[in-house]
């Protein structure tokens, strides 16, 4: 036994001897720190709870204050509902009784805005001045026809009297709130404004609350009636500092409070800031809340301050830390003394300290004859064997007979080479469940190492590694949805077939397939239904080809088929016909019977090309040719397709350059009212000033622009130019003409279309009711819910909605009935055949009758003969346009035409 002298303090404090004492000490320190952090957290939680409580109380107090002020306005509006008319003295008496200075702090005044028509303006100003407001004047003057001056505003301070006569409706911020209050028949709050009453050196933020007053006192049910019956508004004006300072000082005097308009945090929307603004970057807690009232959202932001944190401070965390450190030192000394007393009994510790027992490997220790002495615990998880029964294992019977000789040879080499790690050897080992596993391992002889005394074998399981490699291969080369080859694997197979065909001269064929109408199915029934359809198509395609052929999915609804050997074009055509027949069937998706067709492009190998990329391009061109010819067919590649594609690419580049150089102009074709025989509007037609071809009509380039996406930018340019032309016509004296602009399905279904219309109207200043949007009839086949939401929003803007080309193709009559359309245009194909084609005249008559039933205006386009005009007038058509009246004109010619049409009627 070791004596005290044999274990000096220096040796005791070595880490290998005192690690347990250090561990206990560190654990104790950790517990101390944990308790310290918990105590800090408890204090912080209590502080945060106090902070949140004050913040929530502040929000509630602001909301209650706004509700009280709304009730004051409701009572003010009630005066008009009871008596109909309220004099200035009656208004002053009512506001005095309300006593806003005492009971409603923050209100600068309560007033009344009266709706005045431009014809009533002179009498209105005279009557107000007669009441004692001698310098009363309505300003600023807008374009009318109605004005909304502030007639009453009490208390009658000098500051408030300066606001009398101000037309709040002329300010966009006021106008938005007033329109919402009028249409919704409820109080509405404006955005951030500086009150008219403010002095020149004051810029305190404020807002107004409007409450609509209708003629007769009752609130009309329909929005249009509310607009007609509006008599005016009662309103309250507020200064934010006066309104909020008292609430903040009472509830949260040590919080930094900010209020932003429109729930947007920026300097321009800041409506209120407490006097603690210098503490922006020094806070512990922050809370953002939304105060919603009167159709307006405010962002209420509260932050703690050092003063708030100081008042919430607590001395308990330092006490916990100091006590815990002292206790940790005492525990360390106690454990160290226990370790010293037990070290002598641990002289031979660590019998297998050289053996690694990681969970990823199996470690075996064998004697010099190969008999197992020890197995690591990981052998249970990996091989299923009990480590305690390692002595009963017959290692030779577990190793594959073909691998055993190599295992035995390396083992014997390890025995004769102590301490040397042998080369890696691989073997197939059978686990306890009888499953053969691929494993690799190394032998190291440690026969003379105390505590080991054997040959160590470290084995690693390769089964999961190979499975992972197999899965990586599948993900890299196969489509995860359909299980077909992906683009990379297919190109390798195509490259192999091209090389073989070049050597042998035996032809092959490449097919490029695109599903017709897949996008509509995917958008209508959902992506899950679309995925199921793609899986079914993949199964059908695989069944249509031989085992040596290849089918792949390139992405989306695009597939390719590689026929590795064909006798010629006829054989490839037969396979394509087989695919067309197989896919032309219905399947059940989400309780719907869905039918789908496919367009196929075919290129022959090596006749068309021996380059993989070129072959893919040629097959793609042939597929697009099949779509152009009506879809659900196949087409072989021809050199003409390549020439056409090159021309198409060149035209696309020219189109993009023309767009950048602003080479597009608008021509305008007049639209005639058949009753008044006058021009009531024009339709804008796009023209391209081509440097070589001259003026090019839209029919020659609009489809390419639509397919390439350039139509989005081109449409915005055309819309902006049309709006500018509307204002030019107004300046020329033609103030009632409307401007029609055409849009494609792609433009209208674009996510930014509604924002585009709003932005152009705002930037150009054009009146929305002067604008007509012409939409193709096939738009009715789009998603009905999305389409209705879009058209309702456009209708709310005030623009006129026209359905163009009605009668061409197929469209939903149900959608026609449910959508907020104003006008339909009869497709010029029917007009062209009048009166010679009985079917065309019948269709035109039916369309006009249907439009009358739906209360829609009918426009006939493409009118070129008097016979056509006579028929349309007798059938009840309201408006016409066409070359009979005028060809599309440029800006200067249009002005001349409009001047002449006032001198004599257009229809004789």
PDB file of N, CA and C in Angstrom, residues 180-211:
ATOM      1  N   UNK A 180     -63.566  56.740 -47.092  1.00  0.00           N
ATOM      2  CA  UNK A 180     -63.834  55.516 -46.335  1.00  0.00           C
ATOM      3  C   UNK A 180     -65.000  55.726 -45.369  1.00  0.00           C
ATOM      4  N   UNK A 181     -65.043  56.893 -44.698  1.00  0.00           N
ATOM      5  CA  UNK A 181     -66.137  57.177 -43.765  1.00  0.00           C
ATOM      6  C   UNK A 181     -67.460  57.260 -44.518  1.00  0.00           C
ATOM      7  N   UNK A 182     -67.445  57.908 -45.682  1.00  0.00           N
ATOM      8  CA  UNK A 182     -68.675  58.051 -46.482  1.00  0.00           C
ATOM      9  C   UNK A 182     -69.192  56.693 -46.948  1.00  0.00           C
ATOM     10  N   UNK A 183     -68.317  55.864 -47.531  1.00  0.00           N
ATOM     11  CA  UNK A 183     -68.755  54.579 -48.084  1.00  0.00           C
ATOM     12  C   UNK A 183     -69.072  53.567 -47.000  1.00  0.00           C
ATOM     13  N   UNK A 184     -68.375  53.619 -45.861  1.00  0.00           N
ATOM     14  CA  UNK A 184     -68.600  52.635 -44.818  1.00  0.00           C
ATOM     15  C   UNK A 184     -69.578  53.085 -43.747  1.00  0.00           C
ATOM     16  N   UNK A 185     -69.988  54.343 -43.778  1.00  0.00           N
ATOM     17  CA  UNK A 185     -70.938  54.875 -42.790  1.00  0.00           C
ATOM     18  C   UNK A 185     -70.429  54.654 -41.366  1.00  0.00           C
ATOM     19  N   UNK A 186     -69.153  54.940 -41.170  1.00  0.00           N
ATOM     20  CA  UNK A 186     -68.566  54.757 -39.848  1.00  0.00           C
ATOM     21  C   UNK A 186     -67.416  55.746 -39.687  1.00  0.00           C
ATOM     22  N   UNK A 187     -67.053  56.038 -38.434  1.00  0.00           N
ATOM     23  CA  UNK A 187     -65.967  57.008 -38.221  1.00  0.00           C
ATOM     24  C   UNK A 187     -64.642  56.479 -38.764  1.00  0.00           C
ATOM     25  N   UNK A 188     -63.839  57.385 -39.310  1.00  0.00           N
ATOM     26  CA  UNK A 188     -62.571  57.014 -39.933  1.00  0.00           C
ATOM     27  C   UNK A 188     -61.511  58.026 -39.526  1.00  0.00           C
ATOM     28  N   UNK A 189     -60.307  57.500 -39.274  1.00  0.00           N
ATOM     29  CA  UNK A 189     -59.183  58.325 -38.834  1.00  0.00           C
ATOM     30  C   UNK A 189     -58.260  58.576 -40.016  1.00  0.00           C
ATOM     31  N   UNK A 190     -57.757  59.817 -40.145  1.00  0.00           N
ATOM     32  CA  UNK A 190     -56.822  60.130 -41.230  1.00  0.00           C
ATOM     33  C   UNK A 190     -55.429  59.617 -40.889  1.00  0.00           C
ATOM     34  N   UNK A 191     -54.556  59.699 -41.869  1.00  0.00           N
ATOM     35  CA  UNK A 191     -53.149  59.452 -41.621  1.00  0.00           C
ATOM     36  C   UNK A 191     -52.501  60.649 -40.930  1.00  0.00           C
ATOM     37  N   UNK A 192     -51.193  60.598 -40.843  1.00  0.00           N
ATOM     38  CA  UNK A 192     -50.443  61.657 -40.165  1.00  0.00           C
ATOM     39  C   UNK A 192     -50.560  62.958 -40.955  1.00  0.00           C
ATOM     40  N   UNK A 193     -50.955  64.042 -40.272  1.00  0.00           N
ATOM     41  CA  UNK A 193     -51.039  65.364 -40.895  1.00  0.00           C
ATOM     42  C   UNK A 193     -50.533  66.396 -39.896  1.00  0.00           C
ATOM     43  N   UNK A 194     -50.243  67.559 -40.415  1.00  0.00           N
ATOM     44  CA  UNK A 194     -49.989  68.733 -39.569  1.00  0.00           C
ATOM     45  C   UNK A 194     -51.235  69.598 -39.671  1.00  0.00           C
ATOM     46  N   UNK A 195     -51.879  69.892 -38.542  1.00  0.00           N
ATOM     47  CA  UNK A 195     -53.155  70.587 -38.549  1.00  0.00           C
ATOM     48  C   UNK A 195     -53.015  71.967 -39.190  1.00  0.00           C
ATOM     49  N   UNK A 196     -54.072  72.379 -39.855  1.00  0.00           N
ATOM     50  CA  UNK A 196     -54.084  73.704 -40.481  1.00  0.00           C
ATOM     51  C   UNK A 196     -53.910  74.795 -39.422  1.00  0.00           C
ATOM     52  N   UNK A 197     -54.359  74.497 -38.182  1.00  0.00           N
ATOM     53  CA  UNK A 197     -54.288  75.494 -37.116  1.00  0.00           C
ATOM     54  C   UNK A 197     -52.866  75.734 -36.617  1.00  0.00           C
ATOM     55  N   UNK A 198     -51.912  74.854 -36.977  1.00  0.00           N
ATOM     56  CA  UNK A 198     -50.566  74.958 -36.424  1.00  0.00           C
ATOM     57  C   UNK A 198     -49.907  76.263 -36.860  1.00  0.00           C
ATOM     58  N   UNK A 199     -49.048  76.789 -35.976  1.00  0.00           N
ATOM     59  CA  UNK A 199     -48.280  77.980 -36.329  1.00  0.00           C
ATOM     60  C   UNK A 199     -47.172  77.603 -37.300  1.00  0.00           C
ATOM     61  N   UNK A 200     -46.528  78.614 -37.841  1.00  0.00           N
ATOM     62  CA  UNK A 200     -45.482  78.359 -38.839  1.00  0.00           C
ATOM     63  C   UNK A 200     -44.325  77.594 -38.229  1.00  0.00           C
ATOM     64  N   UNK A 201     -44.003  77.900 -36.967  1.00  0.00           N
ATOM     65  CA  UNK A 201     -42.857  77.253 -36.332  1.00  0.00           C
ATOM     66  C   UNK A 201     -43.241  75.961 -35.635  1.00  0.00           C
ATOM     67  N   UNK A 202     -44.486  75.475 -35.810  1.00  0.00           N
ATOM     68  CA  UNK A 202     -44.917  74.230 -35.186  1.00  0.00           C
ATOM     69  C   UNK A 202     -45.134  73.175 -36.257  1.00  0.00           C
ATOM     70  N   UNK A 203     -44.669  71.998 -36.002  1.00  0.00           N
ATOM     71  CA  UNK A 203     -44.901  70.899 -36.966  1.00  0.00           C
ATOM     72  C   UNK A 203     -45.334  69.635 -36.239  1.00  0.00           C
ATOM     73  N   UNK A 204     -46.027  69.848 -35.109  1.00  0.00           N
ATOM     74  CA  UNK A 204     -46.468  68.699 -34.330  1.00  0.00           C
ATOM     75  C   UNK A 204     -47.430  67.833 -35.149  1.00  0.00           C
ATOM     76  N   UNK A 205     -47.227  66.530 -35.095  1.00  0.00           N
ATOM     77  CA  UNK A 205     -48.093  65.611 -35.833  1.00  0.00           C
ATOM     78  C   UNK A 205     -49.500  65.621 -35.246  1.00  0.00           C
ATOM     79  N   UNK A 206     -50.473  65.446 -36.105  1.00  0.00           N
ATOM     80  CA  UNK A 206     -51.853  65.386 -35.674  1.00  0.00           C
ATOM     81  C   UNK A 206     -52.654  64.469 -36.571  1.00  0.00           C
ATOM     82  N   UNK A 207     -53.928  64.348 -36.303  1.00  0.00           N
ATOM     83  CA  UNK A 207     -54.821  63.570 -37.150  1.00  0.00           C
ATOM     84  C   UNK A 207     -56.242  64.051 -36.921  1.00  0.00           C
ATOM     85  N   UNK A 208     -57.127  63.663 -37.799  1.00  0.00           N
ATOM     86  CA  UNK A 208     -58.532  64.012 -37.681  1.00  0.00           C
ATOM     87  C   UNK A 208     -59.375  62.755 -37.729  1.00  0.00           C
ATOM     88  N   UNK A 209     -60.523  62.812 -37.039  1.00  0.00           N
ATOM     89  CA  UNK A 209     -61.479  61.715 -37.069  1.00  0.00           C
ATOM     90  C   UNK A 209     -62.777  62.259 -37.694  1.00  0.00           C
ATOM     91  N   UNK A 210     -63.212  61.597 -38.795  1.00  0.00           N
ATOM     92  CA  UNK A 210     -64.399  62.044 -39.528  1.00  0.00           C
ATOM     93  C   UNK A 210     -65.570  61.102 -39.275  1.00  0.00           C
ATOM     94  N   UNK A 211     -66.772  61.682 -39.149  1.00  0.00           N
ATOM     95  CA  UNK A 211     -67.998  60.907 -38.968  1.00  0.00           C
ATOM     96  C   UNK A 211     -69.001  61.423 -39.997  1.00  0.00           C
TER      97      UNK A 211
END
